[in-house]
mmCIF file of C-alpha atoms in Angstrom:
data_model
loop_
_atom_site.group_PDB
_atom_site.id
_atom_site.type_symbol
_atom_site.label_atom_id
_atom_site.label_comp_id
_atom_site.label_asym_id
_atom_site.label_seq_id
_atom_site.Cartn_x
_atom_site.Cartn_y
_atom_site.Cartn_z
ATOM 1 C CA UNK Q 1 276.138 111.298 122.611
ATOM 2 C CA UNK Q 2 276.627 108.465 120.292
ATOM 3 C CA UNK Q 3 276.755 104.885 121.143
ATOM 4 C CA UNK Q 4 277.636 101.217 119.646
ATOM 5 C CA UNK Q 5 277.432 97.819 120.619
ATOM 6 C CA UNK Q 6 279.582 95.638 118.545
ATOM 7 C CA UNK Q 7 278.853 91.624 118.735
ATOM 8 C CA UNK Q 8 281.190 91.181 121.188
ATOM 9 C CA UNK Q 9 278.772 93.334 123.772
ATOM 10 C CA UNK Q 10 281.621 96.123 123.469
ATOM 11 C CA UNK Q 11 280.293 99.623 123.566
ATOM 12 C CA UNK Q 12 281.762 102.464 122.883
ATOM 13 C CA UNK Q 13 280.435 105.878 123.542
ATOM 14 C CA UNK Q 14 281.474 109.398 121.550
ATOM 15 C CA UNK Q 15 280.360 112.680 121.863
ATOM 16 C CA UNK Q 16 281.595 115.848 119.985
ATOM 17 C CA UNK Q 17 280.269 119.789 119.568
ATOM 18 C CA UNK Q 18 277.666 120.723 117.778
ATOM 19 C CA UNK Q 19 278.778 120.772 113.947
ATOM 20 C CA UNK Q 20 282.534 119.566 114.917
ATOM 21 C CA UNK Q 21 283.795 116.131 113.770
ATOM 22 C CA UNK Q 22 281.590 113.334 113.092
ATOM 23 C CA UNK Q 23 281.238 111.213 115.962
ATOM 24 C CA UNK Q 24 280.275 107.119 115.889
ATOM 25 C CA UNK Q 25 277.278 106.556 114.118
ATOM 26 C CA UNK Q 26 276.403 103.761 112.919
ATOM 27 C CA UNK Q 27 273.110 104.176 110.633
ATOM 28 C CA UNK Q 28 271.734 101.320 107.799
ATOM 29 C CA UNK Q 29 273.783 103.349 105.229
ATOM 30 C CA UNK Q 30 276.626 103.974 107.124
ATOM 31 C CA UNK Q 31 277.738 100.238 108.564
ATOM 32 C CA UNK Q 32 281.247 98.908 107.150
ATOM 33 C CA UNK Q 33 281.155 96.625 105.117
ATOM 34 C CA UNK Q 34 282.576 93.064 105.300
ATOM 35 C CA UNK Q 35 287.247 93.310 105.502
ATOM 36 C CA UNK Q 36 288.855 90.933 103.849
ATOM 37 C CA UNK Q 37 288.868 88.463 107.292
ATOM 38 C CA UNK Q 38 285.266 88.253 106.791
ATOM 39 C CA UNK Q 39 284.494 90.466 110.018
ATOM 40 C CA UNK Q 40 282.437 93.955 109.834
ATOM 41 C CA UNK Q 41 284.143 96.348 112.305
ATOM 42 C CA UNK Q 42 281.025 95.383 114.361
ATOM 43 C CA UNK Q 43 281.948 92.159 114.446
ATOM 44 C CA UNK Q 44 285.562 93.059 116.235
ATOM 45 C CA UNK Q 45 286.034 94.012 119.838
ATOM 46 C CA UNK Q 46 287.561 96.887 120.131
ATOM 47 C CA UNK Q 47 290.626 97.521 122.839
ATOM 48 C CA UNK Q 48 291.927 100.696 122.135
ATOM 49 C CA UNK Q 49 290.572 104.198 121.400
ATOM 50 C CA UNK Q 50 292.450 107.847 120.447
ATOM 51 C CA UNK Q 51 291.079 111.077 120.263
ATOM 52 C CA UNK Q 52 293.281 113.753 118.168
ATOM 53 C CA UNK Q 53 292.149 117.298 116.898
ATOM 54 C CA UNK Q 54 288.218 116.192 115.662
ATOM 55 C CA UNK Q 55 289.469 112.711 114.376
ATOM 56 C CA UNK Q 56 289.334 109.197 115.868
ATOM 57 C CA UNK Q 57 291.243 106.030 115.722
ATOM 58 C CA UNK Q 58 290.225 102.640 116.823
ATOM 59 C CA UNK Q 59 292.270 99.614 117.342
ATOM 60 C CA UNK Q 60 290.346 95.727 117.250
ATOM 61 C CA UNK Q 61 291.629 92.814 119.004
ATOM 62 C CA UNK Q 62 292.110 91.605 114.821
ATOM 63 C CA UNK Q 63 295.117 94.176 114.432
ATOM 64 C CA UNK Q 64 293.244 96.526 112.670
ATOM 65 C CA UNK Q 65 292.821 100.336 113.070
ATOM 66 C CA UNK Q 66 289.663 102.268 111.727
ATOM 67 C CA UNK Q 67 289.522 105.645 111.185
ATOM 68 C CA UNK Q 68 287.184 108.777 111.069
ATOM 69 C CA UNK Q 69 286.565 112.475 111.247
ATOM 70 C CA UNK Q 70 288.037 115.422 109.689
ATOM 71 C CA UNK Q 71 291.358 114.443 108.006
ATOM 72 C CA UNK Q 72 293.436 117.390 107.270
ATOM 73 C CA UNK Q 73 296.909 117.247 106.751
ATOM 74 C CA UNK Q 74 296.207 113.591 106.046
ATOM 75 C CA UNK Q 75 295.605 112.306 109.539
ATOM 76 C CA UNK Q 76 293.317 109.528 108.780
ATOM 77 C CA UNK Q 77 295.423 107.535 106.843
ATOM 78 C CA UNK Q 78 293.402 106.954 103.534
ATOM 79 C CA UNK Q 79 295.265 109.419 101.612
ATOM 80 C CA UNK Q 80 294.264 112.587 100.920
ATOM 81 C CA UNK Q 81 292.260 115.198 103.103
ATOM 82 C CA UNK Q 82 288.837 113.478 103.300
ATOM 83 C CA UNK Q 83 285.926 113.804 105.554
ATOM 84 C CA UNK Q 84 284.860 110.627 107.085
ATOM 85 C CA UNK Q 85 281.541 110.643 108.745
ATOM 86 C CA UNK Q 86 281.774 106.615 109.909
ATOM 87 C CA UNK Q 87 284.460 104.563 110.331
ATOM 88 C CA UNK Q 88 287.545 103.229 107.655
ATOM 89 C CA UNK Q 89 289.571 100.584 107.841
ATOM 90 C CA UNK Q 90 293.084 101.904 107.159
ATOM 91 C CA UNK Q 91 293.745 99.605 104.525
ATOM 92 C CA UNK Q 92 297.870 100.214 104.799
ATOM 93 C CA UNK Q 93 297.823 98.048 108.139
ATOM 94 C CA UNK Q 94 295.725 95.572 106.037
ATOM 95 C CA UNK Q 95 298.685 92.954 105.911
ATOM 96 C CA UNK Q 96 300.049 94.114 109.318
ATOM 97 C CA UNK Q 97 298.712 93.319 113.488
ATOM 98 C CA UNK Q 98 298.881 96.789 115.216
ATOM 99 C CA UNK Q 99 298.498 96.117 118.706
ATOM 100 C CA UNK Q 100 298.834 100.301 119.677
ATOM 101 C CA UNK Q 101 297.352 103.681 118.321
ATOM 102 C CA UNK Q 102 298.381 107.004 119.588
ATOM 103 C CA UNK Q 103 296.559 110.226 118.337
ATOM 104 C CA UNK Q 104 298.297 113.957 118.395
ATOM 105 C CA UNK Q 105 296.036 117.251 117.186
ATOM 106 C CA UNK Q 106 297.228 116.539 113.430
ATOM 107 C CA UNK Q 107 298.838 113.490 113.545
ATOM 108 C CA UNK Q 108 299.107 109.304 114.441
ATOM 109 C CA UNK Q 109 301.447 106.917 115.505
ATOM 110 C CA UNK Q 110 300.534 103.138 115.472
ATOM 111 C CA UNK Q 111 302.989 99.936 116.827
ATOM 112 C CA UNK Q 112 302.932 96.579 115.478
ATOM 113 C CA UNK Q 113 303.498 93.410 116.561
ATOM 114 C CA UNK Q 114 306.819 92.942 114.991
ATOM 115 C CA UNK Q 115 307.473 96.150 117.030
ATOM 116 C CA UNK Q 116 307.883 98.120 113.743
ATOM 117 C CA UNK Q 117 306.321 102.260 114.658
ATOM 118 C CA UNK Q 118 304.290 103.956 112.053
ATOM 119 C CA UNK Q 119 303.313 107.557 111.473
ATOM 120 C CA UNK Q 120 301.262 109.787 109.603
ATOM 121 C CA UNK Q 121 299.149 113.109 109.312
ATOM 122 C CA UNK Q 122 300.864 116.630 110.001
ATOM 123 C CA UNK Q 123 304.924 116.989 109.609
ATOM 124 C CA UNK Q 124 305.619 120.239 111.195
ATOM 125 C CA UNK Q 125 308.334 120.812 113.554
ATOM 126 C CA UNK Q 126 309.355 116.660 112.768
ATOM 127 C CA UNK Q 127 306.809 115.497 115.069
ATOM 128 C CA UNK Q 128 305.827 112.541 112.188
ATOM 129 C CA UNK Q 129 309.693 111.286 112.878
ATOM 130 C CA UNK Q 130 310.584 110.223 109.119
ATOM 131 C CA UNK Q 131 312.719 113.018 108.905
ATOM 132 C CA UNK Q 132 311.616 115.977 106.444
ATOM 133 C CA UNK Q 133 308.874 118.062 106.600
ATOM 134 C CA UNK Q 134 306.301 116.507 103.951
ATOM 135 C CA UNK Q 135 302.826 115.623 105.474
ATOM 136 C CA UNK Q 136 301.811 112.237 105.423
ATOM 137 C CA UNK Q 137 298.211 111.301 104.516
ATOM 138 C CA UNK Q 138 299.424 107.195 104.605
ATOM 139 C CA UNK Q 139 301.560 105.330 107.559
ATOM 140 C CA UNK Q 140 304.904 105.306 107.310
ATOM 141 C CA UNK Q 141 307.536 103.287 108.866
ATOM 142 C CA UNK Q 142 309.799 105.578 111.178
ATOM 143 C CA UNK Q 143 313.021 103.960 109.667
ATOM 144 C CA UNK Q 144 315.712 104.912 112.916
ATOM 145 C CA UNK Q 145 313.224 102.751 114.587
ATOM 146 C CA UNK Q 146 312.750 99.816 112.352
ATOM 147 C CA UNK Q 147 315.154 97.978 114.373
ATOM 148 C CA UNK Q 148 314.298 98.771 117.654
ATOM 149 C CA UNK Q 149 311.182 96.677 119.505
ATOM 150 C CA UNK Q 150 308.780 99.513 120.187
ATOM 151 C CA UNK Q 151 306.544 98.941 122.869
ATOM 152 C CA UNK Q 152 304.063 101.971 122.958
ATOM 153 C CA UNK Q 153 303.729 104.978 121.592
ATOM 154 C CA UNK Q 154 302.433 108.515 122.821
ATOM 155 C CA UNK Q 155 301.749 111.991 120.661
ATOM 156 C CA UNK Q 156 301.485 115.300 122.453
ATOM 157 C CA UNK Q 157 300.468 118.260 120.303
ATOM 158 C CA UNK Q 158 303.853 118.632 118.585
ATOM 159 C CA UNK Q 159 305.840 115.812 119.842
ATOM 160 C CA UNK Q 160 305.885 112.291 119.818
ATOM 161 C CA UNK Q 161 307.287 109.367 122.273
ATOM 162 C CA UNK Q 162 308.199 105.641 121.669
ATOM 163 C CA UNK Q 163 309.977 103.533 124.410
ATOM 164 C CA UNK Q 164 311.116 100.041 123.376
ATOM 165 C CA UNK Q 165 311.530 96.243 124.618
ATOM 166 C CA UNK Q 166 315.067 97.076 125.752
ATOM 167 C CA UNK Q 167 314.148 100.268 127.717
ATOM 168 C CA UNK Q 168 315.598 102.731 125.794
ATOM 169 C CA UNK Q 169 312.836 105.757 125.324
ATOM 170 C CA UNK Q 170 313.050 107.561 122.031
ATOM 171 C CA UNK Q 171 311.156 111.483 121.423
ATOM 172 C CA UNK Q 172 311.275 113.320 118.891
ATOM 173 C CA UNK Q 173 309.162 116.772 117.398
ATOM 174 C CA UNK Q 174 309.009 119.714 119.046
ATOM 175 C CA UNK Q 175 310.901 120.593 121.794
ATOM 176 C CA UNK Q 176 310.141 124.471 122.392
ATOM 177 C CA UNK Q 177 309.282 123.840 126.437
ATOM 178 C CA UNK Q 178 311.973 120.860 126.981
ATOM 179 C CA UNK Q 179 309.516 118.319 126.074
ATOM 180 C CA UNK Q 180 311.677 115.722 124.700
ATOM 181 C CA UNK Q 181 314.117 115.330 127.651
ATOM 182 C CA UNK Q 182 316.892 116.212 125.450
ATOM 183 C CA UNK Q 183 318.500 119.085 127.379
ATOM 184 C CA UNK Q 184 317.624 121.387 124.629
ATOM 185 C CA UNK Q 185 314.668 123.836 122.869
ATOM 186 C CA UNK Q 186 315.467 122.364 118.857
ATOM 187 C CA UNK Q 187 313.153 120.641 117.007
ATOM 188 C CA UNK Q 188 314.002 117.212 116.494
ATOM 189 C CA UNK Q 189 312.677 115.831 112.650
ATOM 190 C CA UNK Q 190 313.855 112.325 113.689
ATOM 191 C CA UNK Q 191 313.773 109.683 116.788
ATOM 192 C CA UNK Q 192 316.579 110.649 119.240
ATOM 193 C CA UNK Q 193 317.263 108.541 122.554
ATOM 194 C CA UNK Q 194 316.371 110.156 125.629
ATOM 195 C CA UNK Q 195 319.270 109.355 128.259
ATOM 196 C CA UNK Q 196 316.931 108.408 131.269
ATOM 197 C CA UNK Q 197 319.006 105.073 132.938
ATOM 198 C CA UNK Q 198 319.291 102.612 129.836
ATOM 199 C CA UNK Q 199 317.808 99.313 130.449
ATOM 200 C CA UNK Q 200 314.941 100.044 132.810
ATOM 201 C CA UNK Q 201 311.908 99.186 130.906
ATOM 202 C CA UNK Q 202 308.930 101.779 130.683
ATOM 203 C CA UNK Q 203 305.778 100.806 132.280
ATOM 204 C CA UNK Q 204 303.403 103.811 131.172
ATOM 205 C CA UNK Q 205 304.014 106.961 128.959
ATOM 206 C CA UNK Q 206 301.978 110.117 128.441
ATOM 207 C CA UNK Q 207 302.631 113.400 126.249
ATOM 208 C CA UNK Q 208 300.797 116.960 126.929
ATOM 209 C CA UNK Q 209 301.010 119.917 125.257
ATOM 210 C CA UNK Q 210 304.602 120.899 126.400
ATOM 211 C CA UNK Q 211 305.689 118.353 128.771
ATOM 212 C CA UNK Q 212 306.128 113.948 128.591
ATOM 213 C CA UNK Q 213 306.139 111.770 131.582
ATOM 214 C CA UNK Q 214 307.280 108.271 131.944
ATOM 215 C CA UNK Q 215 306.535 105.523 134.597
ATOM 216 C CA UNK Q 216 308.975 103.178 134.581
ATOM 217 C CA UNK Q 217 308.681 99.660 135.885
ATOM 218 C CA UNK Q 218 310.618 99.761 138.943
ATOM 219 C CA UNK Q 219 308.279 102.765 140.322
#
């Protein structure tokens, strides 16, 4: 088990199988350099963490996203299939303030303060919601959600979920087990609204391997 404590007093623990993805390690040679805001990762407080298959995401109170671990399919978001044994800030979000992140096995989602939703990593089964089959090693805006205000995101192994501030719920990716809630078992390459009773805000969502859950504000 690895432990890191930043100047805010917040501690982050990581652990992994021997020889697996890199845990959160900060040696003298690995401490991230000062970034554009003149604060290093160790100076910023983490507000969310997410774990995929041998990779990690770390969201700070400055709205920055860091990633590290095994980078197959471009899932670290730095371009290419790099392996990183220490956190690196995802430069694509430098001009954004990210408020939520989620990781599937091989893909990731993020939401910025304007409600825009981003995806990167493995595109198979349409799990990125970008409409194509090309993997993405950098975060891309999910165009069908551009005019929606997404409030949170969840990633299953092969599918994705995103509720909006207006109470809509969107799903995309694999529906092999009906996990998209759309009444069929076909892959869906772009966000599609789930008919759940529009207008009822979603408080929390969660996605598993082959199922999904949503909790509404009215219970």
